[in-house]
Short mmCIF file of N, CA and C in Angstrom, two decimals:
data_model
loop_
_atom_site.label_atom_id
_atom_site.label_comp_id
_atom_site.label_asym_id
_atom_site.label_seq_id
_atom_site.Cartn_x
_atom_site.Cartn_y
_atom_site.Cartn_z
N MET A 676 1.03 14.59 -34.23
CA MET A 676 2.31 14.55 -34.91
C MET A 676 3.40 14.76 -33.88
N GLN A 677 4.40 13.97 -33.97
CA GLN A 677 5.59 14.18 -33.17
C GLN A 677 6.71 14.48 -34.14
N LEU A 678 7.23 15.68 -34.04
CA LEU A 678 8.34 16.05 -34.90
C LEU A 678 9.54 15.21 -34.48
N THR A 679 10.12 14.50 -35.42
CA THR A 679 11.25 13.64 -35.10
C THR A 679 12.52 14.48 -34.97
N THR A 680 13.59 13.81 -34.57
CA THR A 680 14.87 14.51 -34.43
C THR A 680 15.31 15.09 -35.77
N LYS A 681 14.92 14.46 -36.86
CA LYS A 681 15.31 14.96 -38.17
C LYS A 681 14.83 16.40 -38.36
N GLY A 682 13.57 16.64 -38.10
CA GLY A 682 13.01 17.98 -38.25
C GLY A 682 13.54 18.96 -37.21
N ARG A 683 13.61 18.52 -35.98
CA ARG A 683 14.10 19.39 -34.90
C ARG A 683 15.55 19.77 -35.12
N TYR A 684 16.39 18.79 -35.48
CA TYR A 684 17.80 19.06 -35.69
C TYR A 684 18.02 19.94 -36.92
N ALA A 685 17.24 19.74 -37.95
CA ALA A 685 17.37 20.58 -39.14
C ALA A 685 17.05 22.03 -38.81
N VAL A 686 15.98 22.25 -38.08
CA VAL A 686 15.61 23.62 -37.69
C VAL A 686 16.70 24.20 -36.79
N THR A 687 17.15 23.43 -35.81
CA THR A 687 18.19 23.91 -34.89
C THR A 687 19.47 24.27 -35.63
N ALA A 688 19.90 23.42 -36.54
CA ALA A 688 21.13 23.68 -37.30
C ALA A 688 20.98 24.91 -38.18
N MET A 689 19.81 25.07 -38.79
CA MET A 689 19.58 26.25 -39.62
C MET A 689 19.53 27.51 -38.77
N LEU A 690 18.98 27.42 -37.57
CA LEU A 690 18.98 28.57 -36.66
C LEU A 690 20.41 28.93 -36.26
N ASP A 691 21.23 27.92 -36.01
CA ASP A 691 22.63 28.16 -35.68
C ASP A 691 23.33 28.87 -36.84
N LEU A 692 23.12 28.36 -38.04
CA LEU A 692 23.74 28.95 -39.23
C LEU A 692 23.28 30.40 -39.40
N ALA A 693 21.99 30.65 -39.24
CA ALA A 693 21.44 32.00 -39.42
C ALA A 693 21.89 32.95 -38.32
N SER A 694 21.93 32.47 -37.08
CA SER A 694 22.26 33.37 -35.98
C SER A 694 23.75 33.67 -35.89
N ASN A 695 24.56 32.87 -36.56
CA ASN A 695 26.01 33.09 -36.57
C ASN A 695 26.48 33.52 -37.96
N ASN A 696 25.60 34.14 -38.70
CA ASN A 696 25.88 34.55 -40.07
C ASN A 696 26.80 35.77 -40.09
N THR A 697 28.04 35.53 -40.49
CA THR A 697 29.01 36.62 -40.60
C THR A 697 29.39 36.85 -42.06
N GLY A 698 28.75 36.10 -42.94
CA GLY A 698 29.11 36.17 -44.35
C GLY A 698 30.17 35.17 -44.73
N LYS A 699 30.74 34.51 -43.73
CA LYS A 699 31.74 33.48 -43.96
C LYS A 699 31.10 32.12 -43.74
N PRO A 700 31.49 31.13 -44.54
CA PRO A 700 30.93 29.78 -44.37
C PRO A 700 31.20 29.22 -42.97
N ILE A 701 30.27 28.43 -42.49
CA ILE A 701 30.39 27.78 -41.19
C ILE A 701 30.45 26.28 -41.44
N THR A 702 31.41 25.62 -40.82
CA THR A 702 31.54 24.17 -41.02
C THR A 702 30.49 23.43 -40.19
N LEU A 703 30.14 22.25 -40.68
CA LEU A 703 29.20 21.42 -39.94
C LEU A 703 29.80 20.95 -38.62
N ASP A 704 31.12 20.85 -38.57
CA ASP A 704 31.79 20.46 -37.34
C ASP A 704 31.51 21.49 -36.24
N ILE A 705 31.55 22.76 -36.59
CA ILE A 705 31.29 23.82 -35.61
C ILE A 705 29.84 23.77 -35.15
N ILE A 706 28.92 23.60 -36.09
CA ILE A 706 27.49 23.49 -35.73
C ILE A 706 27.28 22.26 -34.86
N SER A 707 27.93 21.17 -35.22
CA SER A 707 27.83 19.93 -34.46
C SER A 707 28.24 20.14 -33.00
N GLN A 708 29.34 20.83 -32.81
CA GLN A 708 29.84 21.08 -31.46
C GLN A 708 28.93 22.04 -30.70
N ARG A 709 28.49 23.11 -31.36
CA ARG A 709 27.65 24.10 -30.67
C ARG A 709 26.28 23.55 -30.30
N GLN A 710 25.73 22.69 -31.16
CA GLN A 710 24.36 22.23 -30.95
C GLN A 710 24.28 20.78 -30.45
N ASN A 711 25.43 20.15 -30.28
CA ASN A 711 25.48 18.77 -29.81
C ASN A 711 24.66 17.83 -30.70
N ILE A 712 24.91 17.94 -32.00
CA ILE A 712 24.27 17.09 -33.01
C ILE A 712 25.38 16.34 -33.73
N SER A 713 25.17 15.07 -33.95
CA SER A 713 26.16 14.24 -34.62
C SER A 713 26.55 14.83 -35.97
N LEU A 714 27.85 14.87 -36.24
CA LEU A 714 28.35 15.41 -37.50
C LEU A 714 27.81 14.62 -38.68
N SER A 715 27.80 13.29 -38.58
CA SER A 715 27.32 12.49 -39.70
C SER A 715 25.82 12.73 -39.95
N TYR A 716 25.07 12.98 -38.90
CA TYR A 716 23.65 13.29 -39.04
C TYR A 716 23.47 14.64 -39.73
N LEU A 717 24.27 15.63 -39.31
CA LEU A 717 24.22 16.94 -39.95
C LEU A 717 24.57 16.85 -41.43
N GLU A 718 25.53 16.03 -41.78
CA GLU A 718 25.91 15.88 -43.19
C GLU A 718 24.73 15.38 -44.02
N GLN A 719 23.98 14.45 -43.47
CA GLN A 719 22.79 13.94 -44.17
C GLN A 719 21.74 15.03 -44.31
N LEU A 720 21.50 15.76 -43.22
CA LEU A 720 20.49 16.82 -43.25
C LEU A 720 20.87 17.93 -44.22
N PHE A 721 22.14 18.33 -44.20
CA PHE A 721 22.56 19.44 -45.05
C PHE A 721 22.59 19.06 -46.53
N ALA A 722 22.76 17.80 -46.83
CA ALA A 722 22.64 17.37 -48.23
C ALA A 722 21.22 17.65 -48.72
N LYS A 723 20.24 17.37 -47.88
CA LYS A 723 18.84 17.62 -48.24
C LYS A 723 18.53 19.12 -48.25
N LEU A 724 19.06 19.85 -47.30
CA LEU A 724 18.84 21.30 -47.25
C LEU A 724 19.48 21.98 -48.46
N ARG A 725 20.62 21.49 -48.89
CA ARG A 725 21.28 22.04 -50.08
C ARG A 725 20.46 21.73 -51.33
N LYS A 726 19.96 20.51 -51.41
CA LYS A 726 19.14 20.12 -52.55
C LYS A 726 17.88 20.98 -52.64
N ALA A 727 17.36 21.41 -51.49
CA ALA A 727 16.16 22.26 -51.44
C ALA A 727 16.52 23.74 -51.60
N SER A 728 17.79 24.04 -51.86
CA SER A 728 18.28 25.42 -52.05
C SER A 728 18.07 26.31 -50.83
N LEU A 729 18.17 25.71 -49.64
CA LEU A 729 18.08 26.50 -48.42
C LEU A 729 19.47 26.89 -47.92
N VAL A 730 20.47 26.07 -48.28
CA VAL A 730 21.86 26.39 -47.94
C VAL A 730 22.70 26.17 -49.19
N LYS A 731 23.88 26.78 -49.18
CA LYS A 731 24.85 26.52 -50.24
C LYS A 731 26.16 26.16 -49.59
N SER A 732 26.91 25.30 -50.26
CA SER A 732 28.17 24.86 -49.71
C SER A 732 29.32 25.58 -50.40
N VAL A 733 30.36 25.80 -49.64
CA VAL A 733 31.59 26.41 -50.15
C VAL A 733 32.69 25.41 -49.87
N ARG A 734 33.39 25.01 -50.91
CA ARG A 734 34.44 24.00 -50.77
C ARG A 734 35.79 24.63 -50.50
N GLY A 735 36.69 23.78 -50.04
CA GLY A 735 38.07 24.20 -49.85
C GLY A 735 38.34 24.76 -48.47
N PRO A 736 39.58 25.23 -48.28
CA PRO A 736 39.94 25.82 -46.99
C PRO A 736 39.03 27.01 -46.70
N GLY A 737 38.54 27.09 -45.49
CA GLY A 737 37.62 28.16 -45.14
C GLY A 737 36.21 27.89 -45.64
N GLY A 738 35.98 26.67 -46.12
CA GLY A 738 34.67 26.32 -46.65
C GLY A 738 33.69 25.95 -45.55
N GLY A 739 32.50 25.66 -45.98
CA GLY A 739 31.44 25.30 -45.06
C GLY A 739 30.10 25.59 -45.71
N TYR A 740 29.15 26.04 -44.91
CA TYR A 740 27.81 26.31 -45.42
C TYR A 740 27.37 27.73 -45.10
N LEU A 741 26.56 28.25 -46.01
CA LEU A 741 25.92 29.56 -45.86
C LEU A 741 24.44 29.39 -46.18
N LEU A 742 23.61 30.26 -45.62
CA LEU A 742 22.21 30.27 -46.03
C LEU A 742 22.15 30.65 -47.50
N ASP A 743 21.22 30.09 -48.23
CA ASP A 743 21.07 30.41 -49.65
C ASP A 743 19.98 31.47 -49.86
N ALA A 744 19.43 31.96 -48.76
CA ALA A 744 18.45 33.05 -48.78
C ALA A 744 18.58 33.76 -47.44
N GLN A 745 17.96 34.88 -47.31
CA GLN A 745 18.00 35.59 -46.04
C GLN A 745 17.15 34.85 -45.01
N ALA A 746 17.55 34.93 -43.75
CA ALA A 746 16.83 34.23 -42.68
C ALA A 746 15.37 34.65 -42.62
N LYS A 747 15.07 35.86 -43.01
CA LYS A 747 13.68 36.34 -42.97
C LYS A 747 12.84 35.71 -44.07
N ASP A 748 13.48 35.05 -45.03
CA ASP A 748 12.78 34.45 -46.16
C ASP A 748 12.70 32.93 -46.10
N ILE A 749 13.19 32.33 -45.02
CA ILE A 749 13.17 30.87 -44.89
C ILE A 749 12.20 30.49 -43.77
N SER A 750 11.12 29.83 -44.15
CA SER A 750 10.13 29.41 -43.16
C SER A 750 10.51 28.07 -42.54
N LEU A 751 9.99 27.83 -41.35
CA LEU A 751 10.24 26.56 -40.69
C LEU A 751 9.66 25.40 -41.49
N THR A 752 8.55 25.62 -42.16
CA THR A 752 7.95 24.57 -42.99
C THR A 752 8.91 24.17 -44.11
N GLN A 753 9.56 25.14 -44.73
CA GLN A 753 10.51 24.83 -45.80
C GLN A 753 11.61 23.90 -45.30
N ILE A 754 12.10 24.18 -44.12
CA ILE A 754 13.19 23.38 -43.54
C ILE A 754 12.71 21.97 -43.23
N ILE A 755 11.58 21.89 -42.56
CA ILE A 755 11.04 20.59 -42.14
C ILE A 755 10.72 19.73 -43.36
N GLU A 756 10.11 20.32 -44.36
CA GLU A 756 9.78 19.55 -45.56
C GLU A 756 11.03 19.18 -46.37
N ALA A 757 12.06 20.02 -46.32
CA ALA A 757 13.29 19.73 -47.06
C ALA A 757 13.96 18.44 -46.58
N VAL A 758 13.80 18.15 -45.29
CA VAL A 758 14.42 16.93 -44.75
C VAL A 758 13.42 15.78 -44.68
N ASP A 759 12.36 15.89 -45.48
CA ASP A 759 11.36 14.83 -45.63
C ASP A 759 10.59 14.54 -44.35
N GLU A 760 10.41 15.56 -43.54
CA GLU A 760 9.61 15.42 -42.33
C GLU A 760 8.15 15.60 -42.71
N ASN A 761 7.29 14.87 -42.05
CA ASN A 761 5.87 14.90 -42.36
C ASN A 761 5.12 15.77 -41.35
N ILE A 762 4.28 16.65 -41.84
CA ILE A 762 3.47 17.51 -40.97
C ILE A 762 2.01 17.07 -41.02
N ASP A 763 1.77 15.84 -41.35
CA ASP A 763 0.41 15.31 -41.49
C ASP A 763 0.11 14.36 -40.34
N LEU A 764 -0.91 14.69 -39.55
CA LEU A 764 -1.27 13.86 -38.40
C LEU A 764 -2.14 12.67 -38.76
N ARG A 765 -2.65 12.66 -39.96
CA ARG A 765 -3.57 11.58 -40.34
C ARG A 765 -2.83 10.25 -40.46
N ARG A 766 -3.39 9.24 -39.85
CA ARG A 766 -2.80 7.91 -39.92
C ARG A 766 -2.77 7.41 -41.35
N CYS A 767 -3.79 7.79 -42.12
CA CYS A 767 -3.90 7.32 -43.51
C CYS A 767 -3.08 8.15 -44.49
N LYS A 768 -2.48 9.25 -44.01
CA LYS A 768 -1.68 10.16 -44.84
C LYS A 768 -2.45 10.66 -46.06
N GLY A 769 -3.76 10.86 -45.87
CA GLY A 769 -4.58 11.44 -46.91
C GLY A 769 -5.33 10.45 -47.77
N ALA A 770 -5.08 9.16 -47.59
CA ALA A 770 -5.76 8.17 -48.41
C ALA A 770 -7.24 8.07 -48.04
N SER A 771 -7.58 8.47 -46.84
CA SER A 771 -8.94 8.50 -46.29
C SER A 771 -9.64 7.15 -46.34
N GLY A 772 -8.90 6.07 -46.41
CA GLY A 772 -9.49 4.75 -46.38
C GLY A 772 -8.93 3.92 -45.24
N CYS A 773 -8.70 4.57 -44.12
CA CYS A 773 -8.00 3.92 -43.01
C CYS A 773 -8.92 3.08 -42.13
N ASN A 774 -10.21 3.16 -42.36
CA ASN A 774 -11.16 2.42 -41.53
C ASN A 774 -11.91 1.41 -42.40
N ASN A 775 -11.24 0.32 -42.73
CA ASN A 775 -11.83 -0.71 -43.60
C ASN A 775 -12.34 -0.12 -44.91
N GLY A 776 -11.53 0.72 -45.52
CA GLY A 776 -11.88 1.30 -46.81
C GLY A 776 -12.71 2.56 -46.73
N LYS A 777 -13.10 2.98 -45.55
CA LYS A 777 -13.88 4.20 -45.37
C LYS A 777 -13.05 5.22 -44.59
N GLN A 778 -13.49 6.44 -44.66
CA GLN A 778 -12.83 7.50 -43.90
C GLN A 778 -13.14 7.31 -42.42
N CYS A 779 -12.11 7.38 -41.59
CA CYS A 779 -12.32 7.21 -40.15
C CYS A 779 -13.06 8.42 -39.58
N ILE A 780 -13.63 8.24 -38.42
CA ILE A 780 -14.46 9.27 -37.81
C ILE A 780 -13.65 10.53 -37.45
N SER A 781 -12.35 10.38 -37.22
CA SER A 781 -11.54 11.53 -36.82
C SER A 781 -10.74 12.13 -37.98
N HIS A 782 -10.98 11.66 -39.19
CA HIS A 782 -10.20 12.10 -40.35
C HIS A 782 -10.17 13.63 -40.50
N GLN A 783 -11.31 14.26 -40.49
CA GLN A 783 -11.37 15.71 -40.69
C GLN A 783 -10.71 16.47 -39.55
N LEU A 784 -10.85 15.96 -38.33
CA LEU A 784 -10.20 16.59 -37.18
C LEU A 784 -8.69 16.66 -37.41
N TRP A 785 -8.09 15.52 -37.80
CA TRP A 785 -6.63 15.49 -38.00
C TRP A 785 -6.21 16.28 -39.23
N CYS A 786 -7.09 16.38 -40.21
CA CYS A 786 -6.82 17.26 -41.36
C CYS A 786 -6.73 18.71 -40.88
N ASP A 787 -7.68 19.11 -40.06
CA ASP A 787 -7.73 20.48 -39.56
C ASP A 787 -6.52 20.81 -38.68
N VAL A 788 -6.18 19.88 -37.79
CA VAL A 788 -5.02 20.10 -36.90
C VAL A 788 -3.73 20.17 -37.72
N SER A 789 -3.57 19.28 -38.67
CA SER A 789 -2.39 19.29 -39.53
C SER A 789 -2.28 20.61 -40.29
N ASN A 790 -3.40 21.09 -40.77
CA ASN A 790 -3.43 22.35 -41.49
C ASN A 790 -3.03 23.52 -40.58
N GLN A 791 -3.50 23.51 -39.36
CA GLN A 791 -3.14 24.58 -38.41
C GLN A 791 -1.65 24.56 -38.09
N ILE A 792 -1.09 23.37 -37.93
CA ILE A 792 0.35 23.25 -37.67
C ILE A 792 1.13 23.79 -38.86
N ARG A 793 0.71 23.40 -40.06
CA ARG A 793 1.38 23.87 -41.29
C ARG A 793 1.31 25.40 -41.38
N ILE A 794 0.14 25.97 -41.10
CA ILE A 794 -0.03 27.43 -41.15
C ILE A 794 0.90 28.10 -40.13
N PHE A 795 0.95 27.55 -38.91
CA PHE A 795 1.80 28.12 -37.87
C PHE A 795 3.28 28.07 -38.28
N LEU A 796 3.75 26.91 -38.70
CA LEU A 796 5.16 26.77 -39.07
C LEU A 796 5.51 27.58 -40.32
N SER A 797 4.56 27.72 -41.22
CA SER A 797 4.79 28.53 -42.43
C SER A 797 4.87 30.01 -42.09
N SER A 798 4.24 30.40 -41.00
CA SER A 798 4.23 31.82 -40.62
C SER A 798 5.49 32.22 -39.84
N LYS A 799 6.30 31.25 -39.47
CA LYS A 799 7.52 31.52 -38.69
C LYS A 799 8.75 31.37 -39.58
N THR A 800 9.61 32.37 -39.54
CA THR A 800 10.86 32.32 -40.29
C THR A 800 12.02 32.15 -39.32
N LEU A 801 13.18 31.80 -39.87
CA LEU A 801 14.37 31.71 -39.04
C LEU A 801 14.61 33.03 -38.30
N GLN A 802 14.45 34.14 -39.01
CA GLN A 802 14.72 35.44 -38.40
C GLN A 802 13.76 35.71 -37.25
N MET A 803 12.51 35.33 -37.40
CA MET A 803 11.53 35.54 -36.33
C MET A 803 11.91 34.75 -35.08
N VAL A 804 12.36 33.52 -35.25
CA VAL A 804 12.75 32.70 -34.11
C VAL A 804 13.98 33.29 -33.44
N ILE A 805 14.94 33.73 -34.24
CA ILE A 805 16.15 34.35 -33.68
C ILE A 805 15.80 35.62 -32.92
N ASP A 806 14.96 36.46 -33.52
CA ASP A 806 14.57 37.70 -32.86
C ASP A 806 13.84 37.42 -31.55
N ASN A 807 12.98 36.41 -31.54
CA ASN A 807 12.27 36.06 -30.32
C ASN A 807 13.24 35.57 -29.25
N HIS A 808 14.23 34.79 -29.67
CA HIS A 808 15.24 34.31 -28.73
C HIS A 808 16.04 35.48 -28.15
N ASP A 809 16.37 36.45 -29.01
CA ASP A 809 17.13 37.61 -28.53
C ASP A 809 16.33 38.42 -27.50
N LEU A 810 15.02 38.44 -27.66
CA LEU A 810 14.15 39.16 -26.72
C LEU A 810 13.94 38.36 -25.44
N ASN A 811 13.99 37.03 -25.54
CA ASN A 811 13.73 36.14 -24.40
C ASN A 811 14.85 35.09 -24.29
N PRO A 812 16.08 35.50 -24.02
CA PRO A 812 17.21 34.57 -24.04
C PRO A 812 17.13 33.45 -23.04
N SER A 813 16.38 33.61 -21.97
CA SER A 813 16.30 32.55 -20.95
C SER A 813 15.52 31.35 -21.43
N GLU A 814 14.78 31.49 -22.54
CA GLU A 814 13.98 30.38 -23.06
C GLU A 814 14.82 29.43 -23.91
N GLY A 815 16.03 29.79 -24.26
CA GLY A 815 16.92 28.90 -25.03
C GLY A 815 16.67 28.96 -26.52
N LEU A 816 17.68 28.56 -27.28
CA LEU A 816 17.57 28.52 -28.75
C LEU A 816 17.52 27.11 -29.23
#
């Protein structure tokens, strides 16, 4: 599996929102500038994140976005899945008929690897990533 920019940018933007949480909404323009992500791309991602109830929007002057839950309660899997990112390495995407109607020889291997990735990402929250960054700032956020 190669996590596309959609998943990486969604996680990065959510980390930015969580790590700069002052209780006041943050505009996508600010996140765009801080993280060097296209504003129009962020707008698309945040529409999906809002629909998944991971963020809430505040309209009007001083508006922007806030987390809709505490950073310690939002897993990376929730974010990645909210933006329709796939964590499945199987070429057949579970149909198991990718080899002329039969299950390919590596089907179970990719099932197991996909499951391990899902378990790992589900075990990590925004807060855990932020805390790790604070302990090891030279590794980047």
